[in-house]
């Protein structure tokens, strides 16, 4: 694996000499605006606005001038934008900062190299505890430039899409930034996905180039990532080259199409001219699950996404220059994109790349890391917190956590017990716990307790306050706006914001249908929420057939698709059920084909193998219940609502069963469920 080299200062020298006039102009502007430490209201001239709530009101009622000022201040532009926004939610049209030109990698790297080249950008917390490696901004820029030049040499152009199938590591970050530098889009695929899931994403993105590692190392276990890529690219005719980085010493089989990444990088120059990108050019695709059909490649663009990631990173977590930010999410998810990579780097921060698991080599791993790296803001998932609670407080208390100032939570609702433990045991009651609600679609955090006035209350388990520029609303089942407080409904957004996704790759129609048609004029999140008497938001969970297993989003339809491919299976219905560690677990109802005789243990083995091969391990069913038939409506639709109630043991809540084709099916399902427990 590429290690930092202390001797090359060529890039810094090049910057000082002046790489190109326009480029230096960008750097100077970046520096001067960057150092204005004060938050927006006064410095940007929002007259008469003081305090957090007034600023929030202003950001919503004067969105144009708010985002105009923030975008000019926070980003370094090659060419300033002509218009702040051209959005119409009723049409699903979202455009920000048109006419502007910029380069995201310049914003994340060069401007910091110009002012403080030796500041640490990345701390790679390798799986092997205590072997962390630091990379300065200068080193990360060099790595990025070499990679950018390499991609260019292999024909990757502006507008192409590079698939990155790597664990969280510096070369993965440099690969993302190298794409941004030359104007290619990236498509990071979570390295836990199977070869089929990877192939599907490569094909949809039509990548000519894949970047991977020989092997991954996580929790002391080896994952044969190159082998997974080999299997995937067999069904991906667009792939022309695969670059393979060496995470371990192990030599892997290389074909004519494969190239050793580090060796190739050594041939490249450390200066790489950044492409001037339009604000609305694609920065990346990221595939995520929906309630129906195949995973969708959500598209994020350059300026709006970066601005929103940077702003939320700074203000939700109270990030200050010199802090160490520890987001433990994998870069394969949006959290890794926005809060391991883009937000912190745009802010010139020091960001931790966590390669391991919360329990490796023991359940003290996170807190040992906090002590060793002096982490100030820690950002993790409730599922890990719930897991760690089980092991006891001693694993936390063993380590010095005095560096911590803020604790973040993301990915799923955080239950009160987990919130209290995080707050009391991990944070010693001195660190605000920020439960952050957002989605791949939203690009960055939309609802969180911070920023707020210093002494403002935080209610356990509540995401609470909309971020600047965010206007959440609740809708009833008829699509009417719920205006009062102390009410629940479908969570929608009434106004566009710069970080929101622009489309689904190759399927704009699906984008419109999923997010903009359910409540015309609004962006529909797919989640339900409760608004308290005080006006605070609490997320109650998905309203569609998407479930959340250990913070990983998965459509039940995707799992059913695989289960139904099993030769013994006639049909199936998959639902989520409440699981005390994972948040939700996977429960599959399976109807066998007539005449099939199979042991339940064999069926379970077969289905687990199939799901982990076709999707990923986390999507495997925890329970498989055999059923003679599934409860259906007269029009043949499976009544999942009934199945959910049975599994939640809420038989009083079964509701109206009059549309059922055959009510006896429900009784059978209830009996089968009781037997399984
Ligand atoms: C960032 C991320 C999005 C879905 C989202 C919601 C759930 C995320 C949450 C939360 C309750 C929170 N979710 N954060 N639910 N409280 N703080 O996780 O993106 O993978 O796209 O998942 O996750 O259901 O709709 P993504």
XYZ file of C-alpha atoms and ligand atoms in Angstrom:
703
model
C 0.000 0.000 0.000
C 1.192 3.454 -0.905
C 2.936 4.989 2.081
C 3.666 8.659 2.598
C 7.028 9.739 1.373
C 8.626 12.595 3.241
C 11.061 13.718 0.569
C 8.930 15.021 -2.306
C 8.117 18.659 -2.170
C 7.778 19.035 -5.876
C 4.140 19.884 -5.725
C 4.500 22.588 -3.130
C 7.328 24.049 -5.182
C 5.158 23.867 -8.281
C 2.356 25.677 -6.518
C 4.744 28.345 -5.328
C 6.178 28.723 -8.822
C 2.687 28.973 -10.174
C 1.155 26.042 -11.963
C -1.151 28.191 -13.981
C -2.374 31.682 -13.520
C -6.048 30.813 -13.187
C -5.242 28.076 -10.762
C -3.232 30.296 -8.447
C -6.007 32.823 -8.558
C -8.291 30.105 -7.216
C -5.870 29.289 -4.435
C -5.511 32.861 -3.287
C -9.237 33.403 -3.194
C -9.653 30.170 -1.333
C -7.170 31.195 1.283
C -8.558 34.579 2.028
C -12.127 33.392 2.382
C -11.114 30.289 4.221
C -9.581 32.089 7.105
C -12.709 34.002 8.003
C -13.525 31.951 11.027
C -16.749 33.653 11.965
C -20.009 32.073 10.963
C -22.121 33.644 8.248
C -24.586 36.151 9.688
C -22.434 39.182 10.259
C -19.631 38.470 7.838
C -21.993 37.825 4.963
C -24.146 40.796 5.797
C -27.424 39.195 6.814
C -28.568 42.300 8.571
C -30.575 42.011 11.730
C -30.121 38.259 11.918
C -28.765 37.047 15.185
C -28.945 33.709 16.894
C -29.392 30.242 15.497
C -33.151 30.212 15.063
C -33.213 33.586 13.334
C -30.445 32.411 11.026
C -32.398 29.259 10.248
C -35.507 31.315 9.465
C -33.435 33.571 7.257
C -31.815 30.631 5.444
C -35.262 29.317 4.567
C -37.042 32.571 3.799
C -34.070 34.143 1.963
C -32.591 30.971 0.518
C -31.091 32.759 -2.488
C -29.075 35.274 -0.555
C -28.131 32.784 2.156
C -26.697 30.205 -0.264
C -25.206 32.867 -2.482
C -23.138 34.255 0.389
C -22.179 30.866 1.766
C -21.146 29.483 -1.624
C -18.963 32.492 -2.344
C -17.340 32.309 1.066
C -16.808 28.610 1.443
C -15.836 27.392 -2.002
C -12.980 28.391 -4.243
C -14.328 29.096 -7.695
C -12.458 29.103 -10.981
C -15.335 31.122 -12.360
C -18.061 32.556 -10.136
C -21.605 31.298 -10.661
C -24.234 33.378 -12.488
C -27.346 32.076 -10.719
C -27.751 30.678 -7.225
C -30.421 28.192 -8.129
C -32.840 27.047 -10.743
C -35.054 24.576 -8.935
C -38.634 23.468 -9.238
C -39.596 20.592 -6.969
C -42.869 20.084 -8.797
C -40.795 19.191 -11.875
C -37.969 17.483 -9.987
C -35.583 20.079 -11.429
C -32.630 20.899 -9.199
C -29.750 23.085 -10.308
C -27.426 25.111 -8.155
C -24.706 27.633 -8.882
C -24.958 27.391 -12.652
C -22.351 29.190 -14.662
C -19.828 28.550 -11.905
C -16.695 26.522 -12.512
C -14.617 24.834 -9.862
C -12.647 21.723 -9.080
C -13.610 19.678 -6.045
C -10.114 18.249 -5.503
C -8.664 21.772 -5.521
C -11.191 22.714 -2.873
C -10.304 19.659 -0.806
C -6.546 19.716 -1.272
C -4.682 22.466 -3.084
C -6.028 25.346 -1.101
C -4.924 23.682 2.129
C -1.562 22.692 0.669
C -1.086 26.319 -0.185
C -1.551 27.442 3.402
C -0.479 24.447 5.485
C 1.065 21.654 3.429
C 2.206 19.678 6.457
C -1.166 19.557 8.184
C -2.402 15.986 8.563
C -5.299 15.278 6.199
C -5.811 11.560 6.822
C -5.115 9.258 9.717
C -5.469 5.751 8.438
C -6.532 3.619 11.397
C -5.476 0.304 9.923
C -7.119 -2.918 10.974
C -3.944 -3.803 12.875
C -4.424 -1.857 16.089
C -1.781 0.744 16.854
C -0.331 0.866 13.338
C -1.989 4.059 12.135
C -0.411 6.030 9.309
C -0.736 9.780 8.794
C -0.855 11.585 5.450
C -0.387 15.313 5.163
C -2.315 17.449 2.719
C 0.812 17.621 0.575
C 1.105 13.853 0.471
C -2.558 13.342 -0.269
C -2.384 15.872 -3.080
C 0.638 14.118 -4.549
C -1.076 10.770 -4.402
C -4.189 12.239 -5.970
C -2.244 13.904 -8.763
C -0.324 10.755 -9.611
C -3.584 8.856 -9.729
C -5.250 11.553 -11.793
C -2.422 11.447 -14.315
C -2.562 7.678 -14.382
C -6.287 7.624 -15.090
C -5.781 10.181 -17.843
C -2.964 8.090 -19.351
C -5.329 5.128 -19.493
C -7.899 7.151 -21.343
C -10.302 8.087 -18.554
C -11.963 11.314 -19.564
C -14.258 13.923 -18.191
C -17.705 12.384 -17.989
C -16.478 8.762 -17.573
C -17.270 6.827 -14.434
C -14.632 4.903 -12.445
C -15.745 2.137 -10.096
C -13.841 1.948 -6.810
C -14.099 -1.338 -4.909
C -11.796 -0.819 -1.962
C -11.857 -0.793 1.798
C -11.605 2.531 3.599
C -7.981 3.496 2.990
C -5.914 6.457 1.730
C -5.676 5.157 -1.830
C -9.453 4.902 -1.968
C -9.762 8.543 -0.903
C -7.067 9.552 -3.388
C -8.925 7.611 -6.096
C -12.124 9.505 -5.390
C -10.289 12.814 -5.448
C -8.341 11.843 -8.582
C -11.624 11.280 -10.391
C -12.781 14.687 -9.209
C -9.510 16.204 -10.359
C -9.813 15.039 -13.947
C -13.584 15.390 -14.126
C -14.529 11.726 -14.066
C -17.352 10.540 -11.834
C -16.683 7.871 -9.238
C -18.835 4.976 -8.219
C -17.647 3.576 -4.908
C -19.067 0.125 -4.250
C -19.020 -1.092 -0.639
C -16.318 -3.759 -0.439
C -18.713 -6.089 1.390
C -20.879 -6.436 -1.712
C -20.738 -9.682 -3.660
C -19.369 -10.034 -7.188
C -22.874 -10.020 -8.664
C -23.866 -6.871 -6.820
C -20.583 -5.273 -7.924
C -21.098 -6.377 -11.536
C -24.596 -4.923 -11.597
C -23.254 -1.560 -10.430
C -20.305 -1.568 -12.856
C -22.634 -2.358 -15.751
C -25.162 0.280 -14.815
C -22.406 2.883 -14.427
C -20.706 1.647 -17.654
C -17.268 1.925 -16.092
C -14.204 1.278 -18.193
C -11.976 1.337 -15.130
C -12.097 -0.390 -11.766
C -9.757 0.340 -8.861
C -9.398 -2.320 -6.179
C -6.945 -3.960 -3.770
C -5.393 -7.409 -3.810
C -7.030 -8.277 -0.494
C -8.989 -6.464 2.167
C -8.245 -6.845 5.873
C -11.025 -6.266 8.382
C -11.456 -7.599 11.870
C -8.351 -9.736 11.354
C -9.968 -11.499 8.409
C -8.877 -11.447 4.812
C -11.362 -10.643 2.043
C -10.362 -11.635 -1.475
C -11.434 -8.425 -3.139
C -9.429 -8.859 -6.332
C -10.984 -12.269 -6.807
C -14.439 -10.718 -6.387
C -13.567 -8.130 -9.027
C -12.318 -10.885 -11.369
C -15.655 -12.655 -11.068
C -17.590 -9.430 -11.518
C -15.824 -8.117 -14.614
C -16.513 -11.333 -16.503
C -19.994 -9.995 -17.055
C -18.942 -6.377 -17.557
C -17.928 -5.822 -21.173
C -17.188 -2.136 -20.627
C -14.257 -2.775 -18.262
C -10.905 -2.254 -19.961
C -8.575 -1.984 -17.008
C -8.420 -2.899 -13.364
C -5.889 -1.218 -11.087
C -4.879 -3.305 -8.101
C -3.345 -1.781 -4.978
C -1.434 -3.967 -2.528
C -3.040 -3.909 0.913
C -1.225 -7.116 1.891
C 1.920 -8.875 0.653
C -0.065 -11.565 -1.111
C 0.494 -11.766 -4.856
C -2.736 -12.261 -6.741
C -3.309 -13.462 -10.258
C -2.980 -10.634 -12.746
C -4.331 -10.739 -16.291
C -3.517 -8.490 -19.250
C -6.222 -6.168 -18.116
C -4.848 -5.777 -14.577
C -2.221 -3.237 -13.515
C -0.331 -2.822 -10.256
C -1.594 0.508 -8.981
C 1.379 1.670 -6.922
C 3.872 0.735 -9.648
C 1.907 2.629 -12.246
C 1.571 5.631 -9.944
C 5.336 5.839 -9.543
C 5.631 6.550 -13.257
C 3.423 9.602 -12.944
C 4.115 13.214 -12.205
C 3.002 14.757 -8.907
C 1.446 17.711 -10.652
C -1.898 17.211 -12.348
C -3.812 20.079 -13.858
C -7.317 20.118 -12.408
C -10.273 20.105 -14.791
C -12.544 23.135 -14.634
C -15.908 21.580 -13.872
C -19.364 23.068 -14.150
C -21.245 23.216 -10.870
C -23.782 20.726 -12.161
C -21.340 18.196 -13.682
C -21.543 14.790 -12.023
C -19.215 14.232 -9.057
C -20.278 10.699 -8.207
C -22.882 7.971 -8.413
C -23.716 6.011 -5.328
C -26.029 3.033 -5.490
C -28.620 2.615 -2.809
C -31.650 0.425 -2.251
C -35.192 1.431 -2.973
C -38.466 -0.293 -2.228
C -38.753 -1.825 -5.670
C -36.488 -2.941 -8.439
C -32.755 -2.718 -8.723
C -30.540 -0.472 -6.612
C -30.544 3.036 -7.972
C -27.459 5.050 -8.805
C -28.103 8.390 -7.170
C -26.247 11.218 -8.828
C -24.544 14.006 -6.901
C -22.953 16.975 -8.584
C -19.979 19.189 -7.809
C -20.555 22.500 -6.085
C -23.816 22.032 -4.216
C -22.840 18.678 -2.785
C -19.423 19.831 -1.626
C -20.754 23.022 -0.099
C -23.476 21.209 1.796
C -21.126 18.457 3.061
C -18.613 21.050 4.232
C -21.134 23.303 5.940
C -22.927 20.506 7.785
C -19.614 18.952 8.814
C -18.451 22.193 10.366
C -21.654 23.217 12.138
C -23.464 20.024 13.089
C -20.357 18.651 14.775
C -18.839 21.955 15.851
C -15.670 21.138 13.930
C -12.807 23.576 14.496
C -9.478 23.874 12.720
C -7.005 21.465 14.273
C -9.650 18.988 15.456
C -9.444 15.298 14.610
C -12.699 14.019 13.126
C -13.462 10.322 13.538
C -16.263 9.073 11.313
C -16.157 5.273 11.408
C -18.467 4.703 8.431
C -17.164 2.813 5.432
C -16.464 4.937 2.364
C -18.843 2.656 0.457
C -21.786 4.500 2.029
C -22.868 8.107 1.754
C -21.744 8.779 5.335
C -18.215 7.856 4.336
C -18.436 10.083 1.265
C -19.732 13.176 3.043
C -18.169 12.933 6.496
C -15.023 10.870 6.068
C -13.945 12.401 2.772
C -15.577 15.486 1.313
C -16.844 17.479 4.307
C -13.709 17.230 6.460
C -11.296 17.722 3.542
C -13.166 20.703 2.147
C -12.839 22.191 5.631
C -9.092 21.493 5.771
C -9.706 19.027 8.573
C -7.966 15.913 9.799
C -10.119 12.879 9.126
C -9.772 9.317 10.365
C -10.119 6.378 7.970
C -11.320 3.474 10.075
C -10.586 0.117 8.486
C -11.548 -2.187 11.339
C -14.629 -3.196 13.355
C -15.878 -2.017 16.768
C -14.908 -5.331 18.399
C -11.506 -6.051 16.887
C -9.306 -7.071 18.546
C -11.650 -6.406 21.466
C -14.671 -4.211 22.292
C -12.408 -1.349 23.376
C -11.291 -0.660 19.812
C -13.165 2.612 19.246
C -12.115 4.123 22.557
C -8.519 3.005 22.287
C -8.517 4.781 18.943
C -10.111 7.901 20.452
C -7.334 8.004 23.065
C -4.484 7.274 20.661
C -5.555 9.661 17.908
C -7.052 12.277 20.247
C -10.331 12.262 18.341
C -12.570 15.278 19.006
C -15.746 14.352 17.145
C -16.762 10.713 16.952
C -19.450 9.721 14.435
C -20.876 6.193 14.433
C -23.984 4.045 14.118
C -26.503 2.970 16.790
C -26.063 -0.686 15.871
C -22.425 -0.567 17.011
C -23.376 1.278 20.185
C -25.966 -1.358 21.038
C -23.419 -4.084 20.426
C -20.846 -2.417 22.674
C -23.323 -1.882 25.520
C -23.491 -5.660 25.839
C -19.785 -5.931 26.616
C -19.949 -3.546 29.555
C -18.699 -0.096 30.510
C -15.203 -1.220 31.452
C -14.191 -1.380 27.787
C -14.929 2.311 27.480
C -13.652 3.521 30.828
C -10.261 1.919 30.302
C -9.387 4.689 27.850
C -8.975 8.439 28.072
C -11.816 10.105 26.194
C -11.111 13.651 27.340
C -10.426 14.753 23.750
C -14.058 14.101 22.760
C -16.344 17.091 22.340
C -19.223 15.752 20.205
C -20.738 12.319 19.618
C -22.694 11.725 16.431
C -25.142 8.995 15.471
C -26.383 8.092 12.000
C -28.054 5.491 9.850
C -31.098 4.456 11.874
C -33.119 5.595 14.840
C -31.120 5.571 18.061
C -33.134 4.084 20.915
C -33.137 5.870 24.253
C -31.017 3.260 26.030
C -28.265 3.497 23.416
C -28.466 7.308 23.414
C -28.164 7.477 27.216
C -25.208 5.100 27.285
C -23.433 6.966 24.503
C -24.010 10.204 26.353
C -23.279 9.058 29.913
C -20.617 6.378 29.524
C -18.773 7.347 26.353
C -19.170 11.119 26.605
C -19.122 11.350 30.403
C -22.180 13.571 30.100
C -20.095 16.427 28.671
C -20.434 15.837 24.931
C -23.634 16.632 23.078
C -25.023 13.584 21.297
C -26.138 14.582 17.831
C -28.572 12.175 16.216
C -28.256 13.098 12.575
C -30.986 12.258 10.092
C -30.243 12.193 6.397
C -30.007 9.901 3.369
C -27.944 9.066 0.320
C -30.459 11.237 -1.502
C -29.958 14.286 0.711
C -26.158 14.395 0.341
C -25.649 15.662 3.864
C -27.290 15.979 7.263
C -30.759 17.571 7.141
C -32.022 17.256 10.711
C -29.810 17.259 13.815
C -29.787 18.796 17.301
C -26.864 21.032 16.331
C -26.114 23.743 15.497
C -28.159 25.283 18.251
C -27.709 27.858 20.935
C -25.121 26.557 23.404
C -27.607 25.733 26.148
C -30.494 24.600 23.928
C -32.009 21.286 24.921
C -31.319 17.976 23.215
C -33.967 15.315 23.626
C -32.620 11.728 23.632
C -33.383 9.877 20.414
C -34.540 12.952 18.536
C -32.912 14.408 15.441
C -34.669 17.639 16.375
C -33.756 20.696 14.307
C -33.581 21.243 10.559
C -30.214 22.440 9.278
C -29.852 25.825 7.561
C -31.850 25.934 4.360
C -33.906 22.856 5.249
C -37.661 23.118 5.550
C -39.201 19.808 6.658
C -42.942 19.252 6.527
C -45.245 16.366 7.445
C -48.022 15.024 5.219
C -51.035 12.935 6.065
C -52.076 9.838 4.123
C -54.208 11.931 1.794
C -51.295 14.131 0.869
C -52.398 17.099 2.945
C -49.948 19.232 4.836
C -50.040 18.698 8.597
C -49.557 22.108 10.064
C -49.954 21.498 13.782
C -47.405 20.163 16.211
C -47.560 16.956 18.224
C -48.331 15.048 15.042
C -46.897 12.315 12.821
C -46.778 11.989 9.073
C -44.715 11.399 5.967
C -41.517 13.451 6.083
C -41.073 15.697 3.056
C -38.949 18.713 2.245
C -40.673 21.854 1.056
C -37.585 23.522 -0.385
C -34.582 22.413 -2.369
C -31.067 22.591 -0.865
C -27.703 22.377 -2.606
C -26.770 18.871 -1.350
C -29.731 16.978 -2.726
C -29.316 14.297 -5.396
C -30.044 15.450 -8.943
C -31.264 12.287 -10.598
C -30.975 8.514 -10.761
C -28.320 7.501 -13.262
C -30.013 6.452 -16.498
C -33.451 6.639 -14.927
C -34.715 10.144 -14.373
C -38.280 8.878 -14.563
C -37.757 6.679 -11.519
C -36.229 9.664 -9.720
C -39.374 11.698 -10.369
C -41.716 8.866 -9.448
C -39.943 8.010 -6.216
C -39.243 11.423 -4.762
C -41.398 14.070 -6.412
C -44.653 12.504 -7.535
C -45.945 11.120 -4.203
C -46.419 14.698 -2.854
C -46.346 17.121 -5.771
C -44.211 20.162 -5.067
C -42.274 18.372 -2.302
C -39.326 16.017 -1.990
C -40.538 12.805 -0.315
C -37.960 11.136 1.914
C -39.629 7.745 2.311
C -39.450 8.151 6.096
C -42.122 8.880 8.657
C -41.565 11.412 11.412
C -43.173 12.830 14.527
C -43.118 16.560 15.276
C -43.313 17.291 18.967
C -45.220 20.023 20.724
C -42.042 22.111 20.655
C -41.597 21.546 16.932
C -38.740 19.026 17.181
C -38.511 16.121 14.752
C -38.147 12.462 15.575
C -37.771 9.948 12.784
C -40.071 6.991 13.155
C -38.786 4.783 10.316
C -39.366 3.933 6.697
C -42.802 4.103 5.189
C -41.875 1.868 2.284
C -40.422 -1.604 1.875
C -36.894 -0.558 2.635
C -35.405 -1.980 5.796
C -32.353 -1.001 7.747
C -30.085 -3.812 8.933
C -27.192 -2.582 11.074
C -27.550 0.786 9.411
C -27.386 -0.775 5.919
C -30.300 0.006 3.687
C -31.816 -2.847 1.763
C -35.045 -3.249 -0.171
C -37.066 -6.291 0.851
C -37.847 -6.760 -2.855
C -34.148 -7.247 -3.588
C -33.944 -10.086 -1.074
C -37.182 -11.646 -2.311
C -35.794 -11.561 -5.815
C -32.887 -13.747 -4.762
C -34.956 -16.069 -2.551
C -37.377 -16.637 -5.419
C -34.509 -17.780 -7.623
C -34.020 -20.844 -5.403
C -35.343 -23.876 -7.256
C -37.287 -25.066 -4.194
C -39.122 -21.782 -3.707
C -42.496 -20.905 -5.225
C -42.797 -17.468 -3.677
C -41.649 -15.441 -0.720
C -42.232 -12.315 1.297
C -39.446 -10.605 3.191
C -40.010 -8.108 5.974
C -37.941 -6.346 8.603
C -38.476 -7.057 12.277
C -37.170 -5.316 15.331
C -33.739 -6.661 16.355
C -32.054 -5.535 19.537
C -28.573 -5.075 18.074
C -29.045 -4.673 14.331
C -32.045 -2.370 14.619
C -33.860 -4.526 12.119
C -33.362 -8.128 11.123
C -34.520 -9.968 7.988
C -37.510 -12.313 8.260
C -38.449 -14.366 5.211
C -41.725 -16.170 4.639
C -41.200 -18.895 2.072
C -43.709 -20.993 0.167
C -42.141 -24.106 -1.353
C -42.987 -25.437 -4.780
C -45.438 -28.321 -4.790
C -43.807 -31.685 -4.263
C -40.529 -30.241 -3.011
C -39.120 -32.073 -0.043
C -36.254 -30.253 1.613
C -34.930 -30.104 5.186
C -35.344 -26.677 6.708
C -31.643 -26.529 7.591
C -30.701 -27.239 3.954
C -33.091 -24.627 2.676
C -31.721 -22.079 5.085
C -28.153 -22.867 4.018
C -29.066 -22.599 0.353
C -30.870 -19.294 0.796
C -28.089 -17.802 2.903
C -25.505 -18.773 0.307
C -27.578 -17.300 -2.456
C -28.249 -14.011 -0.690
C -24.625 -13.515 0.317
C -23.458 -14.371 -3.198
C -25.919 -12.127 -4.940
C -26.150 -9.240 -2.497
C -24.090 -9.278 0.696
C -23.922 -11.137 3.987
C -25.857 -8.555 5.946
C -28.943 -9.171 3.793
C -29.239 -12.872 4.807
C -32.485 -13.835 6.558
C -32.292 -14.307 10.328
C -35.522 -16.307 10.228
C -37.076 -18.379 7.492
C -40.669 -19.363 8.096
C -42.160 -21.941 5.783
C -45.759 -21.263 4.869
C -48.341 -23.062 2.773
C -49.484 -19.760 1.328
C -49.119 -16.051 1.946
C -51.943 -13.727 2.960
C -53.000 -11.862 -0.166
C -55.573 -9.353 -1.226
C -58.152 -10.416 -3.771
C -56.117 -8.683 -6.402
C -53.163 -10.903 -5.470
C -50.984 -8.454 -3.514
C -49.133 -9.897 -0.537
C -50.351 -8.177 2.632
C -47.012 -7.351 4.198
C -48.672 -5.193 6.807
C -50.269 -8.352 8.223
C -46.976 -10.252 8.148
C -45.242 -7.401 10.005
C -47.871 -7.393 12.719
C -47.606 -11.151 13.182
C -43.845 -10.982 13.516
C -44.117 -8.047 15.948
C -46.605 -10.174 17.952
C -49.149 -7.399 17.599
C -52.178 -9.518 16.811
C -54.579 -6.849 18.043
C -53.111 -4.527 15.451
C -53.791 -6.764 12.435
C -56.364 -4.238 11.295
C -58.860 -4.597 8.509
C -58.642 -8.091 7.028
C -61.725 -7.777 4.860
C -59.753 -7.442 1.644
C -58.013 -10.752 2.278
C -58.585 -13.415 -0.292
C -58.551 -16.211 2.293
C -58.547 -15.191 5.966
C -57.479 -18.700 7.047
C -53.999 -17.936 5.628
C -53.414 -15.491 8.485
C -54.111 -18.090 11.152
C -51.614 -20.455 9.531
C -49.005 -17.716 9.466
C -49.588 -16.967 13.171
C -49.216 -20.631 14.108
C -46.090 -21.030 11.989
C -44.546 -17.988 13.622
C -45.242 -19.269 17.129
C -43.588 -22.576 16.272
C -40.481 -20.838 15.002
C -39.889 -18.865 18.206
C -27.061 8.585 6.038
C -27.712 7.297 5.719
C -31.075 6.494 4.821
C -32.182 5.976 5.712
C -33.186 7.029 6.039
C -33.707 6.546 7.374
C -32.487 5.940 8.035
C -30.644 7.551 8.667
C -31.288 8.183 10.639
C -32.251 7.291 10.114
C -33.524 7.520 12.010
C -31.528 8.735 11.948
N -31.799 6.908 8.891
N -30.311 8.312 9.706
N -33.359 6.967 10.807
N -32.654 8.375 12.580
N -30.654 9.572 12.525
O -27.883 6.453 6.575
O -28.105 7.134 4.419
O -27.909 4.678 3.814
O -29.229 6.306 2.413
O -30.062 5.538 4.647
O -31.630 5.553 6.960
O -34.675 5.568 7.183
O -34.170 7.137 5.049
P -28.791 5.871 3.753
